[in-house]
mmCIF file of C-alpha atoms in Angstrom:
data_model
loop_
_atom_site.group_PDB
_atom_site.id
_atom_site.type_symbol
_atom_site.label_atom_id
_atom_site.label_comp_id
_atom_site.label_asym_id
_atom_site.label_seq_id
_atom_site.Cartn_x
_atom_site.Cartn_y
_atom_site.Cartn_z
ATOM 1 C CA MET A 1 147.783 183.501 74.209
ATOM 2 C CA THR A 2 149.588 183.567 77.510
ATOM 3 C CA LYS A 3 152.770 181.559 77.720
ATOM 4 C CA LYS A 4 152.607 178.199 79.440
ATOM 5 C CA VAL A 5 155.156 177.369 82.083
ATOM 6 C CA TYR A 6 155.702 173.833 83.353
ATOM 7 C CA LEU A 7 156.256 173.816 87.127
ATOM 8 C CA ALA A 8 158.616 170.895 87.783
ATOM 9 C CA GLY A 9 159.602 169.827 91.269
ATOM 10 C CA PRO A 10 159.207 167.311 94.059
ATOM 11 C CA GLU A 11 156.147 169.077 95.525
ATOM 12 C CA VAL A 12 153.971 166.256 94.150
ATOM 13 C CA PHE A 13 155.301 164.089 97.002
ATOM 14 C CA LEU A 14 154.245 166.455 99.804
ATOM 15 C CA ALA A 15 151.396 165.643 102.169
ATOM 16 C CA ASN A 16 149.950 169.048 101.205
ATOM 17 C CA ALA A 17 150.899 168.699 97.531
ATOM 18 C CA ARG A 18 147.623 170.103 96.206
ATOM 19 C CA ASP A 19 147.901 173.217 98.356
ATOM 20 C CA ILE A 20 151.505 173.979 97.378
ATOM 21 C CA LEU A 21 150.949 173.222 93.693
ATOM 22 C CA ASP A 22 147.899 175.510 93.735
ATOM 23 C CA ARG A 23 149.892 178.293 95.398
ATOM 24 C CA LYS A 24 152.651 177.964 92.792
ATOM 25 C CA ALA A 25 150.082 177.944 90.003
ATOM 26 C CA ALA A 26 148.375 181.048 91.413
ATOM 27 C CA LEU A 27 151.697 182.899 91.599
ATOM 28 C CA ALA A 28 152.504 181.875 88.012
ATOM 29 C CA ARG A 29 149.119 183.235 86.879
ATOM 30 C CA GLU A 30 149.721 186.498 88.754
ATOM 31 C CA ALA A 31 153.005 186.826 86.861
ATOM 32 C CA GLY A 32 151.156 186.423 83.579
ATOM 33 C CA PHE A 33 151.819 182.763 82.781
ATOM 34 C CA THR A 34 149.494 179.800 82.333
ATOM 35 C CA PRO A 35 150.830 177.178 84.767
ATOM 36 C CA LEU A 36 151.064 173.483 83.932
ATOM 37 C CA SER A 37 151.644 171.294 87.000
ATOM 38 C CA PRO A 38 152.730 167.651 87.006
ATOM 39 C CA GLY A 39 150.178 167.140 89.773
ATOM 40 C CA ASP A 40 147.262 168.141 87.509
ATOM 41 C CA LEU A 41 146.541 164.584 86.528
ATOM 42 C CA ASP A 42 143.332 162.760 85.925
ATOM 43 C CA ILE A 43 144.395 159.252 85.052
ATOM 44 C CA GLU A 44 142.080 156.301 84.517
ATOM 45 C CA PRO A 45 142.698 153.299 86.779
ATOM 46 C CA THR A 46 145.096 150.734 85.296
ATOM 47 C CA GLU A 47 145.526 146.998 85.818
ATOM 48 C CA THR A 48 148.991 147.237 87.296
ATOM 49 C CA LYS A 49 150.937 149.749 89.366
ATOM 50 C CA LYS A 50 153.519 149.982 86.622
ATOM 51 C CA GLU A 51 150.953 150.889 83.968
ATOM 52 C CA PHE A 52 149.819 153.728 86.218
ATOM 53 C CA GLY A 53 153.383 155.024 86.455
ATOM 54 C CA LEU A 54 153.755 154.824 82.679
ATOM 55 C CA ALA A 55 150.495 156.753 82.270
ATOM 56 C CA ILE A 56 151.742 159.565 84.525
ATOM 57 C CA SER A 57 154.989 159.664 82.550
ATOM 58 C CA ALA A 58 153.004 160.077 79.330
ATOM 59 C CA VAL A 59 150.867 162.908 80.726
ATOM 60 C CA ASP A 60 153.850 164.782 82.188
ATOM 61 C CA GLU A 61 155.778 164.554 78.915
ATOM 62 C CA LYS A 62 152.726 165.779 77.014
ATOM 63 C CA MET A 63 152.471 168.794 79.326
ATOM 64 C CA MET A 64 156.128 169.577 78.680
ATOM 65 C CA LEU A 65 155.593 169.422 74.923
ATOM 66 C CA GLU A 66 152.733 171.917 75.340
ATOM 67 C CA ALA A 67 154.692 174.198 77.657
ATOM 68 C CA ASP A 68 156.653 177.212 76.445
ATOM 69 C CA ALA A 69 159.106 177.139 79.354
ATOM 70 C CA ILE A 70 160.004 175.310 82.553
ATOM 71 C CA ILE A 71 160.720 176.399 86.105
ATOM 72 C CA ALA A 72 162.452 173.518 87.868
ATOM 73 C CA ASN A 73 162.697 173.210 91.640
ATOM 74 C CA LEU A 74 166.160 171.672 92.187
ATOM 75 C CA THR A 75 166.013 171.694 95.993
ATOM 76 C CA PRO A 76 167.786 168.539 97.233
ATOM 77 C CA PHE A 77 165.339 165.693 97.701
ATOM 78 C CA ARG A 78 165.861 162.689 100.041
ATOM 79 C CA GLY A 79 169.589 163.256 99.996
ATOM 80 C CA ILE A 80 172.065 165.778 98.659
ATOM 81 C CA ALA A 81 170.925 166.066 95.034
ATOM 82 C CA ALA A 82 167.862 167.313 93.169
ATOM 83 C CA ASP A 83 164.849 165.075 92.519
ATOM 84 C CA VAL A 84 165.691 162.846 89.529
ATOM 85 C CA GLY A 85 162.235 163.200 88.005
ATOM 86 C CA THR A 86 162.741 166.964 87.949
ATOM 87 C CA THR A 87 166.234 166.726 86.465
ATOM 88 C CA PHE A 88 164.916 164.401 83.730
ATOM 89 C CA GLU A 89 162.330 167.070 82.950
ATOM 90 C CA LEU A 90 164.902 169.854 82.944
ATOM 91 C CA GLY A 91 167.008 167.913 80.428
ATOM 92 C CA PHE A 92 163.904 167.220 78.373
ATOM 93 C CA MET A 93 163.050 170.921 78.095
ATOM 94 C CA CYS A 94 166.671 171.891 77.393
ATOM 95 C CA ALA A 95 166.722 169.482 74.443
ATOM 96 C CA LEU A 96 163.492 170.974 73.111
ATOM 97 C CA GLY A 97 165.181 174.372 73.093
ATOM 98 C CA LYS A 98 162.557 175.906 75.374
ATOM 99 C CA PRO A 99 163.478 178.571 77.948
ATOM 100 C CA VAL A 100 164.606 176.981 81.223
ATOM 101 C CA PHE A 101 164.725 178.421 84.730
ATOM 102 C CA ALA A 102 165.591 176.755 88.019
ATOM 103 C CA TYR A 103 165.822 177.416 91.713
ATOM 104 C CA THR A 104 166.808 175.728 94.936
ATOM 105 C CA ASN A 105 165.757 176.390 98.515
ATOM 106 C CA VAL A 106 169.167 175.332 99.844
ATOM 107 C CA ALA A 107 171.936 177.937 100.001
ATOM 108 C CA ALA A 108 174.800 175.446 100.353
ATOM 109 C CA GLY A 109 176.242 174.595 96.941
ATOM 110 C CA HIS A 110 176.952 171.152 95.512
ATOM 111 C CA TYR A 111 180.556 170.954 96.726
ATOM 112 C CA GLU A 112 179.609 171.994 100.249
ATOM 113 C CA ARG A 113 176.773 169.463 100.437
ATOM 114 C CA VAL A 114 178.901 166.580 99.184
ATOM 115 C CA MET A 115 181.672 167.472 101.640
ATOM 116 C CA GLU A 116 179.100 167.340 104.416
ATOM 117 C CA TYR A 117 177.820 163.995 103.067
ATOM 118 C CA TYR A 118 181.349 162.612 103.516
ATOM 119 C CA LYS A 119 181.548 164.057 107.062
ATOM 120 C CA GLY A 120 185.061 165.420 106.686
ATOM 121 C CA MET A 121 186.428 162.201 105.186
ATOM 122 C CA ALA A 122 187.064 163.713 101.736
ATOM 123 C CA ALA A 123 190.562 164.820 100.748
ATOM 124 C CA PRO A 124 192.646 165.853 97.727
ATOM 125 C CA THR A 125 194.318 162.978 95.869
ATOM 126 C CA ASP A 126 197.365 162.840 93.596
ATOM 127 C CA ASP A 127 195.282 163.249 90.453
ATOM 128 C CA GLY A 128 194.186 166.741 91.490
ATOM 129 C CA HIS A 129 190.664 165.752 92.528
ATOM 130 C CA VAL A 130 189.086 165.911 95.964
ATOM 131 C CA ARG A 131 187.638 162.458 96.635
ATOM 132 C CA GLY A 132 185.471 160.798 99.253
ATOM 133 C CA PRO A 133 186.577 157.638 101.077
ATOM 134 C CA ASP A 134 184.668 155.731 98.364
ATOM 135 C CA GLY A 135 187.053 157.145 95.758
ATOM 136 C CA LEU A 136 184.384 159.228 94.028
ATOM 137 C CA SER A 137 185.540 162.684 92.958
ATOM 138 C CA ILE A 138 183.650 165.760 94.089
ATOM 139 C CA GLU A 139 182.643 168.280 91.437
ATOM 140 C CA ASP A 140 183.759 171.764 92.389
ATOM 141 C CA PHE A 141 182.417 174.208 89.827
ATOM 142 C CA ASP A 142 180.679 176.781 92.067
ATOM 143 C CA MET A 143 177.320 175.338 91.111
ATOM 144 C CA ILE A 144 174.218 174.286 93.013
ATOM 145 C CA ASP A 145 174.303 170.697 91.730
ATOM 146 C CA ASN A 146 175.738 168.559 88.907
ATOM 147 C CA LEU A 147 177.147 170.755 86.136
ATOM 148 C CA MET A 148 174.701 169.454 83.510
ATOM 149 C CA LEU A 149 171.830 171.060 85.462
ATOM 150 C CA GLN A 150 173.146 174.559 86.107
ATOM 151 C CA GLY A 151 175.111 174.439 82.844
ATOM 152 C CA GLY A 152 172.006 173.492 80.893
ATOM 153 C CA VAL A 153 170.084 176.407 82.359
ATOM 154 C CA GLU A 154 172.718 179.158 82.287
ATOM 155 C CA ARG A 155 174.203 178.323 78.883
ATOM 156 C CA ARG A 156 170.711 178.917 77.447
ATOM 157 C CA GLY A 157 170.388 182.305 79.131
ATOM 158 C CA GLY A 158 168.149 181.012 81.904
ATOM 159 C CA LYS A 159 168.583 181.884 85.557
ATOM 160 C CA VAL A 160 169.372 179.687 88.562
ATOM 161 C CA ILE A 161 167.988 181.293 91.733
ATOM 162 C CA VAL A 162 169.445 180.277 95.090
ATOM 163 C CA GLY A 163 167.191 180.619 98.105
ATOM 164 C CA ASN A 164 167.765 179.786 101.749
ATOM 165 C CA ALA A 165 164.628 178.324 103.288
ATOM 166 C CA PRO A 166 164.473 177.072 106.875
ATOM 167 C CA ALA A 167 164.673 173.278 107.137
ATOM 168 C CA ASP A 168 161.022 172.919 108.107
ATOM 169 C CA ARG A 169 159.923 174.813 104.993
ATOM 170 C CA LEU A 170 162.356 173.172 102.549
ATOM 171 C CA TYR A 171 159.651 172.323 100.020
ATOM 172 C CA THR A 172 156.972 174.822 100.972
ATOM 173 C CA ASP A 173 158.852 178.129 101.105
ATOM 174 C CA LEU A 174 158.128 179.971 97.867
ATOM 175 C CA ASP A 175 160.541 182.899 98.075
ATOM 176 C CA ALA A 176 163.086 181.489 95.605
ATOM 177 C CA PHE A 177 160.268 180.319 93.346
ATOM 178 C CA LYS A 178 158.863 183.854 93.284
ATOM 179 C CA ARG A 179 162.251 185.291 92.362
ATOM 180 C CA CYS A 180 162.618 182.645 89.659
ATOM 181 C CA LEU A 181 159.165 183.484 88.327
ATOM 182 C CA ALA A 182 160.138 187.170 88.224
ATOM 183 C CA ALA A 183 163.257 186.282 86.211
ATOM 184 C CA ALA A 184 161.194 184.195 83.791
ATOM 185 C CA LYS A 185 158.657 187.022 83.453
ATOM 186 C CA GLU A 186 161.377 189.544 82.690
ATOM 187 C CA ALA A 187 162.889 187.243 80.058
ATOM 188 C CA LEU A 188 159.719 186.009 78.398
ATOM 189 C CA LEU A 189 156.774 188.387 78.895
ATOM 190 C CA MET B 1 178.404 154.663 59.252
ATOM 191 C CA THR B 2 178.197 152.864 62.571
ATOM 192 C CA LYS B 3 175.649 154.184 65.038
ATOM 193 C CA LYS B 4 176.920 156.362 67.853
ATOM 194 C CA VAL B 5 175.845 155.572 71.387
ATOM 195 C CA TYR B 6 176.291 158.036 74.246
ATOM 196 C CA LEU B 7 177.426 156.241 77.423
ATOM 197 C CA ALA B 8 175.916 158.235 80.286
ATOM 198 C CA GLY B 9 176.645 157.432 83.920
ATOM 199 C CA PRO B 10 178.465 158.401 87.078
ATOM 200 C CA GLU B 11 181.650 156.519 86.087
ATOM 201 C CA VAL B 12 183.322 159.869 85.404
ATOM 202 C CA PHE B 13 183.602 160.310 89.175
ATOM 203 C CA LEU B 14 185.478 157.050 89.808
ATOM 204 C CA ALA B 15 189.147 156.988 90.798
ATOM 205 C CA ASN B 16 189.651 154.602 87.837
ATOM 206 C CA ALA B 17 187.254 156.509 85.558
ATOM 207 C CA ARG B 18 189.481 156.261 82.478
ATOM 208 C CA ASP B 19 189.795 152.482 82.822
ATOM 209 C CA ILE B 20 186.058 151.866 83.252
ATOM 210 C CA LEU B 21 185.063 154.316 80.517
ATOM 211 C CA ASP B 22 187.566 152.634 78.178
ATOM 212 C CA ARG B 23 186.184 149.191 79.004
ATOM 213 C CA LYS B 24 182.626 150.359 78.348
ATOM 214 C CA ALA B 25 183.730 151.963 75.087
ATOM 215 C CA ALA B 26 185.525 148.769 73.995
ATOM 216 C CA LEU B 27 182.411 146.691 74.711
ATOM 217 C CA ALA B 28 180.262 149.161 72.752
ATOM 218 C CA ARG B 29 182.675 148.882 69.792
ATOM 219 C CA GLU B 30 182.565 145.071 69.975
ATOM 220 C CA ALA B 31 178.767 145.289 69.785
ATOM 221 C CA GLY B 32 179.069 147.372 66.626
ATOM 222 C CA PHE B 33 178.544 150.901 67.986
ATOM 223 C CA THR B 34 180.760 153.966 68.021
ATOM 224 C CA PRO B 35 180.890 154.985 71.687
ATOM 225 C CA LEU B 36 180.748 158.584 72.877
ATOM 226 C CA SER B 37 181.784 159.024 76.512
ATOM 227 C CA PRO B 38 181.225 162.095 78.664
ATOM 228 C CA GLY B 39 184.757 161.571 79.968
ATOM 229 C CA ASP B 40 186.280 162.041 76.500
ATOM 230 C CA LEU B 41 186.911 165.690 77.085
ATOM 231 C CA ASP B 42 189.716 167.948 76.074
ATOM 232 C CA ILE B 43 188.799 171.310 77.490
ATOM 233 C CA GLU B 44 190.970 174.395 77.460
ATOM 234 C CA PRO B 45 191.725 175.917 80.869
ATOM 235 C CA THR B 46 189.243 178.592 81.939
ATOM 236 C CA GLU B 47 189.492 181.591 84.261
ATOM 237 C CA THR B 48 186.998 180.311 86.780
ATOM 238 C CA LYS B 49 185.833 176.929 88.045
ATOM 239 C CA LYS B 50 182.331 177.717 86.928
ATOM 240 C CA GLU B 51 183.410 178.433 83.347
ATOM 241 C CA PHE B 52 185.051 175.021 83.279
ATOM 242 C CA GLY B 53 181.825 173.374 84.390
ATOM 243 C CA LEU B 54 179.892 175.268 81.719
ATOM 244 C CA ALA B 55 182.415 174.129 79.090
ATOM 245 C CA ILE B 56 181.951 170.460 80.069
ATOM 246 C CA SER B 57 178.176 170.929 79.903
ATOM 247 C CA ALA B 58 178.529 172.286 76.350
ATOM 248 C CA VAL B 59 180.750 169.381 75.209
ATOM 249 C CA ASP B 60 178.481 166.731 76.746
ATOM 250 C CA GLU B 61 175.370 168.235 75.147
ATOM 251 C CA LYS B 62 177.160 168.388 71.793
ATOM 252 C CA MET B 63 178.040 164.686 72.082
ATOM 253 C CA MET B 64 174.397 163.883 72.783
ATOM 254 C CA LEU B 65 173.291 165.835 69.715
ATOM 255 C CA GLU B 66 175.754 163.761 67.650
ATOM 256 C CA ALA B 67 174.726 160.468 69.230
ATOM 257 C CA ASP B 68 172.109 158.143 67.715
ATOM 258 C CA ALA B 69 171.162 156.602 71.064
ATOM 259 C CA ILE B 70 171.937 156.626 74.790
ATOM 260 C CA ILE B 71 172.695 153.934 77.337
ATOM 261 C CA ALA B 72 172.220 155.467 80.791
ATOM 262 C CA ASN B 73 173.649 153.958 83.969
ATOM 263 C CA LEU B 74 170.954 154.668 86.579
ATOM 264 C CA THR B 75 172.710 152.893 89.455
ATOM 265 C CA PRO B 76 171.994 154.888 92.650
ATOM 266 C CA PHE B 77 174.704 157.446 93.279
ATOM 267 C CA ARG B 78 175.581 158.930 96.716
ATOM 268 C CA GLY B 79 172.151 158.040 98.004
ATOM 269 C CA ILE B 80 169.072 156.171 96.855
ATOM 270 C CA ALA B 81 168.509 157.728 93.434
ATOM 271 C CA ALA B 82 170.313 157.843 90.094
ATOM 272 C CA ASP B 83 172.989 160.442 89.341
ATOM 273 C CA VAL B 84 171.220 163.710 88.426
ATOM 274 C CA GLY B 85 173.627 164.485 85.584
ATOM 275 C CA THR B 86 172.733 161.149 84.017
ATOM 276 C CA THR B 87 168.989 161.654 84.473
ATOM 277 C CA PHE B 88 169.258 165.114 82.873
ATOM 278 C CA GLU B 89 170.941 163.429 79.914
ATOM 279 C CA LEU B 90 168.319 160.685 79.722
ATOM 280 C CA GLY B 91 165.570 163.324 79.579
ATOM 281 C CA PHE B 92 167.556 165.246 76.971
ATOM 282 C CA MET B 93 167.788 162.199 74.675
ATOM 283 C CA CYS B 94 164.123 161.278 75.239
ATOM 284 C CA ALA B 95 163.092 164.753 74.086
ATOM 285 C CA LEU B 96 165.254 164.419 70.972
ATOM 286 C CA GLY B 97 163.347 161.243 70.119
ATOM 287 C CA LYS B 98 166.509 159.136 70.040
ATOM 288 C CA PRO B 99 166.480 155.500 71.198
ATOM 289 C CA VAL B 100 167.052 155.258 74.950
ATOM 290 C CA PHE B 101 168.288 152.349 77.055
ATOM 291 C CA ALA B 102 169.101 152.199 80.749
ATOM 292 C CA TYR B 103 170.412 149.872 83.413
ATOM 293 C CA THR B 104 171.095 149.749 87.116
ATOM 294 C CA ASN B 105 173.491 147.618 89.126
ATOM 295 C CA VAL B 106 171.125 147.551 92.114
ATOM 296 C CA ALA B 107 168.409 144.883 92.214
ATOM 297 C CA ALA B 108 166.276 146.588 94.871
ATOM 298 C CA GLY B 109 163.617 148.758 93.240
ATOM 299 C CA HIS B 110 162.745 152.364 94.030
ATOM 300 C CA TYR B 111 160.063 151.577 96.625
ATOM 301 C CA GLU B 112 162.303 149.133 98.461
ATOM 302 C CA ARG B 113 165.219 151.593 98.549
ATOM 303 C CA VAL B 114 163.086 154.469 99.822
ATOM 304 C CA MET B 115 161.564 152.230 102.505
ATOM 305 C CA GLU B 116 165.079 151.357 103.605
ATOM 306 C CA TYR B 117 166.012 155.059 103.561
ATOM 307 C CA TYR B 118 163.206 155.668 106.080
ATOM 308 C CA LYS B 119 164.371 152.719 108.233
ATOM 309 C CA GLY B 120 160.917 151.310 108.827
ATOM 310 C CA MET B 121 159.422 154.689 109.733
ATOM 311 C CA ALA B 122 157.209 154.887 106.631
ATOM 312 C CA ALA B 123 153.526 153.988 106.863
ATOM 313 C CA PRO B 124 150.246 154.265 104.930
ATOM 314 C CA THR B 125 148.264 157.450 105.551
ATOM 315 C CA ASP B 126 144.589 158.286 105.182
ATOM 316 C CA ASP B 127 145.055 159.604 101.638
ATOM 317 C CA GLY B 128 146.092 156.178 100.366
ATOM 318 C CA HIS B 129 149.789 156.967 100.094
ATOM 319 C CA VAL B 130 152.664 155.422 102.005
ATOM 320 C CA ARG B 131 154.635 158.308 103.501
ATOM 321 C CA GLY B 132 157.897 158.787 105.372
ATOM 322 C CA PRO B 133 158.026 160.585 108.733
ATOM 323 C CA ASP B 134 158.803 163.735 106.710
ATOM 324 C CA GLY B 135 155.373 163.423 105.066
ATOM 325 C CA LEU B 136 156.790 162.704 101.597
ATOM 326 C CA SER B 137 154.903 160.035 99.658
ATOM 327 C CA ILE B 138 156.752 157.017 98.303
ATOM 328 C CA GLU B 139 156.227 156.155 94.637
ATOM 329 C CA ASP B 140 155.239 152.517 94.246
ATOM 330 C CA PHE B 141 155.080 151.707 90.545
ATOM 331 C CA ASP B 142 157.294 148.604 90.350
ATOM 332 C CA MET B 143 160.066 150.685 88.835
ATOM 333 C CA ILE B 144 163.781 151.089 89.459
ATOM 334 C CA ASP B 145 163.543 154.823 90.165
ATOM 335 C CA ASN B 146 161.284 157.840 89.579
ATOM 336 C CA LEU B 147 158.601 157.041 87.004
ATOM 337 C CA MET B 148 159.822 159.667 84.555
ATOM 338 C CA LEU B 149 163.045 157.686 84.081
ATOM 339 C CA GLN B 150 161.758 154.158 83.530
ATOM 340 C CA GLY B 151 158.609 155.542 81.887
ATOM 341 C CA GLY B 152 160.662 157.646 79.479
ATOM 342 C CA VAL B 153 162.690 154.608 78.441
ATOM 343 C CA GLU B 154 159.994 151.936 78.232
ATOM 344 C CA ARG B 155 157.298 154.086 76.636
ATOM 345 C CA ARG B 156 159.745 154.600 73.759
ATOM 346 C CA GLY B 157 160.378 150.878 73.350
ATOM 347 C CA GLY B 158 163.732 150.974 75.117
ATOM 348 C CA LYS B 159 164.808 148.468 77.742
ATOM 349 C CA VAL B 160 165.624 148.936 81.434
ATOM 350 C CA ILE B 161 168.042 146.214 82.547
ATOM 351 C CA VAL B 162 168.276 145.395 86.258
ATOM 352 C CA GLY B 163 171.565 143.933 87.473
ATOM 353 C CA ASN B 164 172.699 142.940 90.930
ATOM 354 C CA ALA B 165 176.342 143.848 91.441
ATOM 355 C CA PRO B 166 178.156 143.306 94.736
ATOM 356 C CA ALA B 167 178.512 146.494 96.795
ATOM 357 C CA ASP B 168 182.257 146.750 96.144
ATOM 358 C CA ARG B 169 181.685 146.679 92.367
ATOM 359 C CA LEU B 170 178.657 148.962 92.300
ATOM 360 C CA TYR B 171 180.081 151.192 89.568
ATOM 361 C CA THR B 172 182.614 148.838 87.988
ATOM 362 C CA ASP B 173 180.611 145.656 87.371
ATOM 363 C CA LEU B 174 179.662 145.630 83.696
ATOM 364 C CA ASP B 175 177.260 142.697 83.525
ATOM 365 C CA ALA B 176 174.072 144.781 83.362
ATOM 366 C CA PHE B 177 175.768 147.181 80.949
ATOM 367 C CA LYS B 178 176.609 144.267 78.635
ATOM 368 C CA ARG B 179 173.006 143.061 78.711
ATOM 369 C CA CYS B 180 171.816 146.598 78.003
ATOM 370 C CA LEU B 181 174.251 146.853 75.108
ATOM 371 C CA ALA B 182 172.920 143.555 73.726
ATOM 372 C CA ALA B 183 169.354 144.905 73.922
ATOM 373 C CA ALA B 184 170.417 148.098 72.133
ATOM 374 C CA LYS B 185 172.227 146.070 69.487
ATOM 375 C CA GLU B 186 169.186 143.903 68.870
ATOM 376 C CA ALA B 187 166.956 146.952 68.552
ATOM 377 C CA LEU B 188 169.235 149.172 66.485
ATOM 378 C CA LEU B 189 171.808 147.174 64.504
#
């Protein structure tokens, strides 16, 4: 039995989702894994839009329960942080005690991205935190995103791979994914 | 033994984090729960920033393992989606099979917020999806955020409470939290 790896990430939203998901799946197979993709859905029509969403949620969770490991694409999505569906899935797999791996296609870390979000308006305050003009403190832990994400991966012995894709290939460049797959292969196969 | 509820949310980043976390904890106690807050940390100094982040990750996960349930604040954080640390934690608790509850202080749903993010530049495409100018499809499932979040909660019988706080009390208004707490109390106590 080959090990199953769940390929989490925001690729499902791409115009060429099928193509990218297929390329990721093919690379996972080449590495020796059986890929499970959240886009591999065949869901019966439902009465309401919400029921359809609930049905996808059920299928994706079922795939995670079947999977032996996860590779999560934490590339920032519509903003400065990872896709929240993907981070839910990463937490899900961490709690199940399954091997977790992650990557991002953005080289700038969390602190750097949030500073840019505040366009230079963030500054240290008396309580020792750097805060934006909205008063929100900025995590500065040399991590790619919120500490629960990178912490969850690295504390379990997983790897977080940092890529640096050009802006026009933010979700389609597979270099960091390949390196992440190689790390998962070395650890698990 | 009273039931322990983990209070997940981005309040830890507020300038008045201690005050808000204490108020949420007091309300949880009034409802009959023992609150566990991710801000209740007492972590020894570490050599590096990253080690400190990893230590917080370990403490927060330990609290979740001790907790009997979670109430997650999914109010959009620095953008149009929930805080990724909170969504990781929601997924974590879903996988553990513990009761999950969530709320948001923003009345506009996911679809509406993403449409606003694209400032009218989103439109239906030939494949039946509505997409932004970046080609990314926009989920439209009558949900508050990504389907994995609301799906994970509601498929387990939990409640998602939708509030409508004024912009200047986005993270401090506790009306939706109180309603969420009441729903958790009714279900669990």
